[in-house]
Coordinates of C-alpha atoms in Angstrom, one line a residue:
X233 CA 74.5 40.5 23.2
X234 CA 76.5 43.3 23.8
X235 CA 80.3 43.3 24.9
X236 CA 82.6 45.5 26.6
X237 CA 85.9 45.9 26.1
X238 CA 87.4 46.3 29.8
X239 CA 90.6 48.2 28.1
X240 CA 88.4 50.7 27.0
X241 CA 87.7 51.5 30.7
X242 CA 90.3 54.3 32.2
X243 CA 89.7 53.4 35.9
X244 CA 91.4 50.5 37.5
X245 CA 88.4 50.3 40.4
X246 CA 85.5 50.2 37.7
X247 CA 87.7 47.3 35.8
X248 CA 87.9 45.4 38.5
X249 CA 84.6 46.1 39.5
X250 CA 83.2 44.7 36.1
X251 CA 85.0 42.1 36.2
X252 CA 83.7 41.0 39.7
X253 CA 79.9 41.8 38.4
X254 CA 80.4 39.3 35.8
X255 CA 81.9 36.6 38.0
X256 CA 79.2 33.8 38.1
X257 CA 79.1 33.9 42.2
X258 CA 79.0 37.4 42.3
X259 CA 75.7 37.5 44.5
X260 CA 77.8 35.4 46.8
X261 CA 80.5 38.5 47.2
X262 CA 77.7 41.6 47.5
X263 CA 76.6 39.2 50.3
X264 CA 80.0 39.4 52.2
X265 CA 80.3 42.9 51.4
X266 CA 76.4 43.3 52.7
X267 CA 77.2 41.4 55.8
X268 CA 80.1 43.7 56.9
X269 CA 77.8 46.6 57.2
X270 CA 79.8 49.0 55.2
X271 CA 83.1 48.4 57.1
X272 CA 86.1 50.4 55.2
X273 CA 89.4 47.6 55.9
X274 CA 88.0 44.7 56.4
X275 CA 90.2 41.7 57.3
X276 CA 90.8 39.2 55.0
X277 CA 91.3 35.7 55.8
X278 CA 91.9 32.1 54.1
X279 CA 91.3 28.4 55.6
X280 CA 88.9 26.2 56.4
X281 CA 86.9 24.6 58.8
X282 CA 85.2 21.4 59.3
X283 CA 82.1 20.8 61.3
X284 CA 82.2 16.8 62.5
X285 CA 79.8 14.6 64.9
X286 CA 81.4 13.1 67.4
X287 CA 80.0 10.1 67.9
X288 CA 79.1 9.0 64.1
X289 CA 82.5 10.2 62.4
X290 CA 80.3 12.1 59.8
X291 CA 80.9 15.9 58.4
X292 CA 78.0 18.1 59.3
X293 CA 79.1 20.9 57.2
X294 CA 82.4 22.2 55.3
X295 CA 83.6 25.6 54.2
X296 CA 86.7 26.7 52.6
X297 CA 87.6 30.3 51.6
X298 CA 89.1 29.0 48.7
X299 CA 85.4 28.4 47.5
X300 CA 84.9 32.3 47.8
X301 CA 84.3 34.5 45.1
X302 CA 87.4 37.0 45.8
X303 CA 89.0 33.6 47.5
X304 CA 89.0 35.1 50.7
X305 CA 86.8 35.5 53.8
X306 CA 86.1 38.9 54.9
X307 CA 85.3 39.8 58.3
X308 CA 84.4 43.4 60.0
X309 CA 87.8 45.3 61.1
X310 CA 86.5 46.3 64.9
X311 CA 88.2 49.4 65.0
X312 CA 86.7 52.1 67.0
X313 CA 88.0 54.9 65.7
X314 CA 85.5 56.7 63.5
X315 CA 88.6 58.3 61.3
X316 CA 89.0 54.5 60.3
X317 CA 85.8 52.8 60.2
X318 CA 82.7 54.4 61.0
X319 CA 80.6 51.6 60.6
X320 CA 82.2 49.6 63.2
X321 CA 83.3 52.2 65.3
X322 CA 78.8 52.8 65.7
X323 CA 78.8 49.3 66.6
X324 CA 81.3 49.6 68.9
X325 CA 79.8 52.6 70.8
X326 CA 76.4 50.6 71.2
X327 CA 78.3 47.6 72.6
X328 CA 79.5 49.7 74.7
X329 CA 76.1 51.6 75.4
X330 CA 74.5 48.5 76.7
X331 CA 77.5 47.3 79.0
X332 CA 77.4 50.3 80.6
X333 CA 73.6 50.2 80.7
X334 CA 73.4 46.6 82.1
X335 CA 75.4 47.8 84.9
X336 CA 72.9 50.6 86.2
X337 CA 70.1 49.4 85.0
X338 CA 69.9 45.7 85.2
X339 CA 69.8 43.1 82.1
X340 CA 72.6 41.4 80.3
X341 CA 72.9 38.6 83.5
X342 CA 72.6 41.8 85.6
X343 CA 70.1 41.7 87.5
X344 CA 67.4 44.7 88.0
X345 CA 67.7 45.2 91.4
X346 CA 71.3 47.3 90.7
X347 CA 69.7 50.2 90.2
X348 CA 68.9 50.6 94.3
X349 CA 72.7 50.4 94.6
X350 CA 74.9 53.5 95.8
X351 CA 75.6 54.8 92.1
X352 CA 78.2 58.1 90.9
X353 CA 79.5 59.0 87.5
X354 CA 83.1 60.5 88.7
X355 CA 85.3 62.5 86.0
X356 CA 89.0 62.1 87.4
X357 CA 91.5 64.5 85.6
X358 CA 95.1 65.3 84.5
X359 CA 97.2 67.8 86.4
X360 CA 98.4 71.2 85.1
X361 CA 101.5 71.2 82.9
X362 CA 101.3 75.0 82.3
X363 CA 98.6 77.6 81.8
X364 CA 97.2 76.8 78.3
X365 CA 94.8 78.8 76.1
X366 CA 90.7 78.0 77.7
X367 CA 87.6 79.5 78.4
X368 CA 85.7 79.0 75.2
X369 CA 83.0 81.5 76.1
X370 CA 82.4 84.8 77.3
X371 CA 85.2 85.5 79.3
X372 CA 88.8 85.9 78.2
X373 CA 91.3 83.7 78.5
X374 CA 94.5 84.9 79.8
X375 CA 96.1 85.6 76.8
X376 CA 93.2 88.5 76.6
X377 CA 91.3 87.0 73.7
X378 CA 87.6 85.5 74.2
X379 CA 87.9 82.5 72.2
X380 CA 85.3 80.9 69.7
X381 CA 85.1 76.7 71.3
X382 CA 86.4 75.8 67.5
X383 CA 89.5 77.8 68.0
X384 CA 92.7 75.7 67.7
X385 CA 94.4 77.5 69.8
X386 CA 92.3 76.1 73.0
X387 CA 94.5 73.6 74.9
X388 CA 97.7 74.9 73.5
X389 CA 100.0 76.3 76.1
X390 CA 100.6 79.8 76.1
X391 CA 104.2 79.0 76.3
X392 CA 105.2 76.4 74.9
X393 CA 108.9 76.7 76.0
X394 CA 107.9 76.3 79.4
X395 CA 105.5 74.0 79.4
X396 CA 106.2 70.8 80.7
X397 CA 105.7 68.5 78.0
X398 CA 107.7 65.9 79.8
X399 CA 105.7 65.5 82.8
X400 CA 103.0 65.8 80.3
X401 CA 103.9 62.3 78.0
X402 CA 104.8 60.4 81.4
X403 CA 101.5 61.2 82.7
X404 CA 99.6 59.8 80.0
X405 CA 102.0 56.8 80.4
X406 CA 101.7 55.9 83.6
X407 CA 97.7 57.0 83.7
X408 CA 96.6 53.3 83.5
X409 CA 98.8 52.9 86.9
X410 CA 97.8 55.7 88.4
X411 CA 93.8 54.6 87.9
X412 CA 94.5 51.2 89.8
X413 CA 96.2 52.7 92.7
X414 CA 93.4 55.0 92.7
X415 CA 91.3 52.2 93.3
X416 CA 93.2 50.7 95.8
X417 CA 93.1 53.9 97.8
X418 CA 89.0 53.7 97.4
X419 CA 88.7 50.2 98.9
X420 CA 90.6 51.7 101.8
X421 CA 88.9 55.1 102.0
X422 CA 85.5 53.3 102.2
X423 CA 86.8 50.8 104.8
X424 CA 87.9 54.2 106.8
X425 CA 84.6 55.7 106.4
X426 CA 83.1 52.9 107.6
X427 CA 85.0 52.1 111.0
X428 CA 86.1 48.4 109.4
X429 CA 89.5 46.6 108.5
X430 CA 89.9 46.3 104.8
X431 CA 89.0 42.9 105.6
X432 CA 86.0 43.1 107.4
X433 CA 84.8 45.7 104.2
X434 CA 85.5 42.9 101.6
X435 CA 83.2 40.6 103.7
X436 CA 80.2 42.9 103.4
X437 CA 80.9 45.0 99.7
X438 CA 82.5 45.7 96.8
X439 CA 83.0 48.0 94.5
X440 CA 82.5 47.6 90.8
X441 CA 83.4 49.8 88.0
X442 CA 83.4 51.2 84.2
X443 CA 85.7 53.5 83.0
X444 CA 86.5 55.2 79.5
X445 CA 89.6 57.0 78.4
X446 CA 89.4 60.7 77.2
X447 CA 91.7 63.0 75.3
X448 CA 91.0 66.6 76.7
X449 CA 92.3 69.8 74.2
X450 CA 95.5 69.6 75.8
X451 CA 96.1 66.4 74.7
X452 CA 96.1 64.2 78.2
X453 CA 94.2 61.6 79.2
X454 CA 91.3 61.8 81.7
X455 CA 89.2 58.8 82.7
X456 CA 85.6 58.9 83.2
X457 CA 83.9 56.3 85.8
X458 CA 80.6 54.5 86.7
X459 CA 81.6 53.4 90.5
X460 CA 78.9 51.1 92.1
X461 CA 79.1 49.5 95.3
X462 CA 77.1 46.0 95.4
X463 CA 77.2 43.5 98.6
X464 CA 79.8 40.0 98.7
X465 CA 78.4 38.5 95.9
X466 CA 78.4 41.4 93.4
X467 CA 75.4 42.9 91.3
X468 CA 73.5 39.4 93.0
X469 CA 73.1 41.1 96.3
X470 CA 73.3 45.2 97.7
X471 CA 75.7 46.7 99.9
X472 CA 75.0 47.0 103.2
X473 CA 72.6 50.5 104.4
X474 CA 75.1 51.9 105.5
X475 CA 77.4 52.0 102.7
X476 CA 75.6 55.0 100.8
X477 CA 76.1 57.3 97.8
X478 CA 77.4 60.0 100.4
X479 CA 80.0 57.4 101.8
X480 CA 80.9 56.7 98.5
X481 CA 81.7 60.0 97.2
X482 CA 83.6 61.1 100.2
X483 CA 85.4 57.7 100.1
X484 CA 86.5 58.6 96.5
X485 CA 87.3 62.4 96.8
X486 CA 90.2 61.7 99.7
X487 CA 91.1 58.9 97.3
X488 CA 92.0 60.4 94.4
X489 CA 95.0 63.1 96.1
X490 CA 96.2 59.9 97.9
X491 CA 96.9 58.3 94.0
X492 CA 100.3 58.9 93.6
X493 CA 103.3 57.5 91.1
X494 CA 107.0 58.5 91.4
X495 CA 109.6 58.6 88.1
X496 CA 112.8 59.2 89.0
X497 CA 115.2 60.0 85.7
X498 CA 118.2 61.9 85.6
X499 CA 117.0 63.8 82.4
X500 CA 113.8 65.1 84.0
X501 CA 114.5 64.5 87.6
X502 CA 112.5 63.3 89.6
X503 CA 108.6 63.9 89.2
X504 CA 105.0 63.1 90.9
X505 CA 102.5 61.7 89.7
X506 CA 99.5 62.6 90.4
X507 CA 95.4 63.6 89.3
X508 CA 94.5 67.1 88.6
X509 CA 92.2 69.2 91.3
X510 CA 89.4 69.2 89.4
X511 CA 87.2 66.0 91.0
X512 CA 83.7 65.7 89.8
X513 CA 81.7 62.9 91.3
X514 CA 77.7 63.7 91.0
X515 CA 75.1 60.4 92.2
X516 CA 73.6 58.8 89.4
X517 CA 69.9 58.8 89.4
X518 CA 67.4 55.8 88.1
X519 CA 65.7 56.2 84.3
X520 CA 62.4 58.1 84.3
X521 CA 63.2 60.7 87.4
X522 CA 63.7 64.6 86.4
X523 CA 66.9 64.2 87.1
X524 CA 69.9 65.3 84.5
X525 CA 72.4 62.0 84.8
X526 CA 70.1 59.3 84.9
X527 CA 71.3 55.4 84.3
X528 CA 70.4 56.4 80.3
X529 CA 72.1 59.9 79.9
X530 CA 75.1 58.4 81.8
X531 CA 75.3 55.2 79.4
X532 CA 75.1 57.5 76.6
X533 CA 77.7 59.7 77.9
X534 CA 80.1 56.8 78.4
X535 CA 79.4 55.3 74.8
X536 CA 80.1 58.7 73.1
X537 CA 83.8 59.2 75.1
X538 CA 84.7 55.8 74.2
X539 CA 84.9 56.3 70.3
X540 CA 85.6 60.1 70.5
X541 CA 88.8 59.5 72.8
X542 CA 90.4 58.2 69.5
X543 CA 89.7 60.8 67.2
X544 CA 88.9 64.1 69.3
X545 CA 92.5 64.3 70.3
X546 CA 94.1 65.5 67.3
X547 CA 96.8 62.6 67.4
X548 CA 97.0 60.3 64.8
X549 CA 94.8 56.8 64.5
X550 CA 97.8 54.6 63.6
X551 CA 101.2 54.4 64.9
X552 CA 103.9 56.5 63.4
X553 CA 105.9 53.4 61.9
X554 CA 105.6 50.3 60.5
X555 CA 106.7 46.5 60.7
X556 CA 110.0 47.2 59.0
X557 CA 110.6 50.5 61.4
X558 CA 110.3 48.8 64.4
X559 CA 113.7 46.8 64.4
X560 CA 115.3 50.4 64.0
X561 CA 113.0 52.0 66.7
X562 CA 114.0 49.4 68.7
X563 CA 117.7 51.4 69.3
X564 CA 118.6 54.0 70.7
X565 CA 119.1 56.6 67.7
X566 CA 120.9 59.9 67.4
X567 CA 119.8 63.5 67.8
X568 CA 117.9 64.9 65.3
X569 CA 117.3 61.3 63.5
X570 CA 113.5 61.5 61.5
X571 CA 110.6 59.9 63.3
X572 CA 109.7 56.7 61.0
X573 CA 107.1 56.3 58.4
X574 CA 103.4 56.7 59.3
X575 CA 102.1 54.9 56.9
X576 CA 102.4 51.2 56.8
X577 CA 103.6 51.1 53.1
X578 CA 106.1 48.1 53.6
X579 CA 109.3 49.9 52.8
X580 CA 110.4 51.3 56.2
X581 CA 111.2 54.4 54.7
X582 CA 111.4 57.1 57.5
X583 CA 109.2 60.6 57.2
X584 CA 110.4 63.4 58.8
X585 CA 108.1 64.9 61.7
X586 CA 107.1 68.2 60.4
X587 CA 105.1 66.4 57.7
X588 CA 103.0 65.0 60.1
X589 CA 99.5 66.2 60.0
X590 CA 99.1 67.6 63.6
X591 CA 98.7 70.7 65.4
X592 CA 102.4 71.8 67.1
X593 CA 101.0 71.2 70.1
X594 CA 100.9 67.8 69.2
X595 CA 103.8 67.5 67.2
X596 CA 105.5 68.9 70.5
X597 CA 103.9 65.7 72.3
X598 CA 105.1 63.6 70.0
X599 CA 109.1 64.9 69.8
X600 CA 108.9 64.7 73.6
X601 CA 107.8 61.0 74.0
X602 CA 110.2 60.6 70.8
X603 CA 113.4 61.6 73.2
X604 CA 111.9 60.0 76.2
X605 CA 111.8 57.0 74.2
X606 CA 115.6 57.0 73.9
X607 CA 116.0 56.7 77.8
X608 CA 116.8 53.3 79.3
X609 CA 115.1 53.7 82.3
X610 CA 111.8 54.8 80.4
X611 CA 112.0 51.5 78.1
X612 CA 109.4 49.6 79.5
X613 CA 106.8 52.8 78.8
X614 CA 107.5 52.0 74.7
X615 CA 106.9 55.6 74.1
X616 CA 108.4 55.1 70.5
X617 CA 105.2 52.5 70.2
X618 CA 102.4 54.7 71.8
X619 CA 103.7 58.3 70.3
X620 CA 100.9 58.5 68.2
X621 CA 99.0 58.6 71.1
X622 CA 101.3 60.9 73.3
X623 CA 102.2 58.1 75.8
X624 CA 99.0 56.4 76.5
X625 CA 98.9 52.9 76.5
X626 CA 96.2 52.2 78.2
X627 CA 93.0 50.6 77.2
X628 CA 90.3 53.4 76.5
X629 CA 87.7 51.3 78.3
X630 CA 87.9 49.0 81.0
X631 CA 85.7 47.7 83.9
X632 CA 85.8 45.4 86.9
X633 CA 84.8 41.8 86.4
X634 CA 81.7 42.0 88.3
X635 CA 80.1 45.0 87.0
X636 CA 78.2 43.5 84.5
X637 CA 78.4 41.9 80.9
X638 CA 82.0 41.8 78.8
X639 CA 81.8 42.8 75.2
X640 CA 83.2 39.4 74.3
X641 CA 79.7 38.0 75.5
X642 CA 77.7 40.8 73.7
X643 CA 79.5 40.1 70.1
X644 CA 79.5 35.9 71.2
X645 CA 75.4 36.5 71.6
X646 CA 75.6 38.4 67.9
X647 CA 77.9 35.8 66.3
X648 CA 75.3 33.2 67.5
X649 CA 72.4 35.0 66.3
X650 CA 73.8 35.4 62.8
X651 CA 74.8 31.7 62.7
X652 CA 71.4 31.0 63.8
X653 CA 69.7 33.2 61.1
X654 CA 72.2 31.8 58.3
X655 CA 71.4 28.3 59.0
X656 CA 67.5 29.2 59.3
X657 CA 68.1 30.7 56.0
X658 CA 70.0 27.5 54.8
X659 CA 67.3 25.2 56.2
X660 CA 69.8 23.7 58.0
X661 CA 69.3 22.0 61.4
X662 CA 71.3 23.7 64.5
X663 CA 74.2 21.6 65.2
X664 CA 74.0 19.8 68.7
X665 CA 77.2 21.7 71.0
X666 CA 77.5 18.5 72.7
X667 CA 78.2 16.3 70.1
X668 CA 79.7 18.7 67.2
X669 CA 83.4 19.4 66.7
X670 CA 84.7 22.2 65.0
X671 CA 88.2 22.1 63.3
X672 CA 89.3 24.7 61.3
X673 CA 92.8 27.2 60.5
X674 CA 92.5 29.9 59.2
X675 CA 95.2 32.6 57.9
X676 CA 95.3 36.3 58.3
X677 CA 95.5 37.5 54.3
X678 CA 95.4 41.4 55.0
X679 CA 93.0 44.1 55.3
X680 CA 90.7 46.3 52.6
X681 CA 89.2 45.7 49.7
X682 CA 90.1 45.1 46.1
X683 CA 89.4 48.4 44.1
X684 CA 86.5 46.9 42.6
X685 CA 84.7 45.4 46.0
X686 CA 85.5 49.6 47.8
X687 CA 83.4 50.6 44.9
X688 CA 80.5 48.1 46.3
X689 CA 81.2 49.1 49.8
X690 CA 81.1 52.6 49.5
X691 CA 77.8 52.3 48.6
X692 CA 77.0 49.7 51.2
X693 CA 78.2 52.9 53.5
X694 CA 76.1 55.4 51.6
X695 CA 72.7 53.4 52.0
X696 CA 73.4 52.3 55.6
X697 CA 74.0 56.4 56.7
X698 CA 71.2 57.1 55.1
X699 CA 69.0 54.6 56.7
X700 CA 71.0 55.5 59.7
X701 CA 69.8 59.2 59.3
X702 CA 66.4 58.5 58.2
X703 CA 66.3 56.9 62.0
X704 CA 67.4 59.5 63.7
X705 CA 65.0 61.2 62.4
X706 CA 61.9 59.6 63.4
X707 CA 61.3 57.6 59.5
X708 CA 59.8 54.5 59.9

């Protein structure tokens, strides 16, 4: 028998990592760690919970965390931001893959016949600010250079003491507003088009939607949309013929100019709000056709903008202070005070700006929702809370309830299956819904792993990419 003296071991990670390999249920902790699918910060919990039958008294089934190896349940983070957790930010990309899907193509409770209905993929956009540095190709910009598309300067303005950065933050603030009187405006637009009162419209369509947030270069917002119309009844039934893709597209080009917000401060005066002229709405065609946006190629699109969003911006993936910050933030503090910490270290210490790692531009974004912040009349925008995202608070995906499945349902059908597969695995009998109680409390403990458990989860991560790759690849 051969033993190891752990003090002999310099790393703090590998000792802890021994001395989880030599715990007698350590097959029970690689199988948490297997099951998160290589998720970096998971979320550890505590408690219990009780499965009971209803009408006999008895206890079907029992499980404390306290049993667990590391005495804690792990569960995946969710995050979608790649810079945070790639694993589940993949996951959440083909959730959102097969909404979108469901919705043009049928499946999901949707039915097939959704594809026959009036179909666009529309790209609404910000508004100009100032002239910034552009055209990544051939031609020059206006600064006279031909830029490479990897050159940071693209987005930037060209002058940044006149650029609006302002209008800019309360634009990305109030872009979540400015999306549902846009679709206000469509109802009516359509109604116009088609010689009926709003009323008389409602009886005979609707229209249903899915939309993802995107950061362009410049750091704003601009929402990309699946607009459908169905009949009454939703995806169940289609519009009427005369309610076409033509109709639909004209309905949503007069629209969008009509979308309009006013803010009225005496710092910046009084400003418009209001989309950029740059509309693209092209139909969406059915899978198999020649055509370039089909129901797939447009699912796809919509998956890839709603992880990128977060990380393609050049703005930070966590806010800029932390629980003990946010009773300072919450006053209004002086000129030239530092912006807090943004790390989440516990201490409340406050970093200054400049040693954020962002592009000026960005840091520029950031000072400005920073003093905007400090207004009264802005207060309800909680610019202070969404700097790290220069003002937009919106949620980067969204849909209308009737355009097809929720992501709630698809992890619910996921949850189920794993249950299903765990008790199969068990030999356990399902438990009857109708006669089972479930009582349980559980405890948020915090996020990550212990040094040791990264060690095993890095590797998780190494063996899923490569699997991953192998894929993608065409391997079987």
């Amino acid at each position: 028998m051969v033993t190891l003296d752990l003090r002999h071991v310099a790393s703090p990670a590998v000792r802890d990592l021994l001395h989880l390999v030599n715990h007698p249920d350590f097959d029970r902790a690689q199988q948490q760690i297997e099951h998160l699918g290589g998720c970096t910060e998971p979320i550890r919990l505590t408690g219990r919970t009780t499965n009971v039958d209803t009408t006999t008294g008895e206890v079907l089934r029992s499980y404390a965390s306290s049993d667990e190896p590391t005495g804690s349940l792990l569960t995946a983070c969710g995050n979608r931001r790649a810079s945070r957790c790639p694993a589940c930010s993949r996951l959440y990309a083909a959730d959102t893959y097969h909404l979108i899907r469901a919705g043009l193509s049928g499946g999901k409770t949707v039915p097939d016949t959704v594809r026959t209905h009036p179909r666009v993929f529309a790209t609404l956009t910000a508004p100009s600010f100032g002239p910034v540095h552009n055209r990544p190709d051939a031609r020059p910009c206006r600064c006279g250079t031909r830029h490479d598309p990897t050159d940071p300067l693209l987005g930037t303005p060209l002058n940044p003491t006149t650029y609006d950065y302002a209008g800019a933050v309360l634009f990305n603030a109030h872009a979540g507003a400015l999306w549902a009187r846009f679709t206000t405006y469509l109802r009516r637009e359509l109604a116009v088009r088609l010689g009926m009162t709003q009323k008389a419209a409602r009886a005979v369509m609707r229209v249903s939607f899915a939309k993802v947030a995107e950061y362009q270069k410049r750091g704003l917002v601009h929402f990309h949309a699946v607009i459908r119309l169905d009949g009454p009844d939703s995806s169940t039934q289609p519009p009427p013929p005369y309610a076409t893709v033509g109709v639909l597209t004209d309905a949503i080009r007069a629209a969008a100019p009509r979308a309009r917000i006013s803010v009225t401060s005496d710092a910046v005066g009084e400003r418009e709000l209001t989309w950029g002229q740059q509309l693209d709405v092209r139909a969406i065609a059915a899978f198999g056709t020649d055509a370039e946006l089909t129901d797939q190629a447009v699912a796809g699109y919509v998956a890839k903008y709603a992880t990128k969003s977060a990380d393609a911006s050049g703005t930070l993936d966590r806010p800029l202070y932390c629980r003990p910050c946010q009773g300072r933030a919450a006053t209004l503090l002086p000129q030239g005070t530092p912006l807090p910490c943004t790390a989440c270290d516990g201490t409340g210490q406050a970093r200054p700006l400049p040693r954020l790692a962002v592009a000026r531009h960005v840091r520029q974004m950031i000072r400005a929702c920073w003093e905007l912040g400090k207004l009264p009349e802005f207060a309800d925008l909680k610019l202070w809370k969404w700097a790290h995202m220069l003002g937009f608070r919106g949620h980067f995906s969204t849909k209308s309830r009737s355009y097809s499945t929720t992501l709630g349902a698809l992890r619910d059908a996921r949850r189920a299956w794993r249950t299903e597969q765990a008790h199969a695995h068990a030999g356990l009998p399902e438990p009857d819904p109708t006669t089972t109680l479930v009582v349980g409390h559980w405890d948020y403990l915090g996020s990550g792993y212990s040094p040791g458990a990264a060690l095993l989860a890095a590797h998780v991560r190494h063996r899923k990419e490569l699997e991953r790759q192998f894929t993608a690849e065409g391997g079987y």
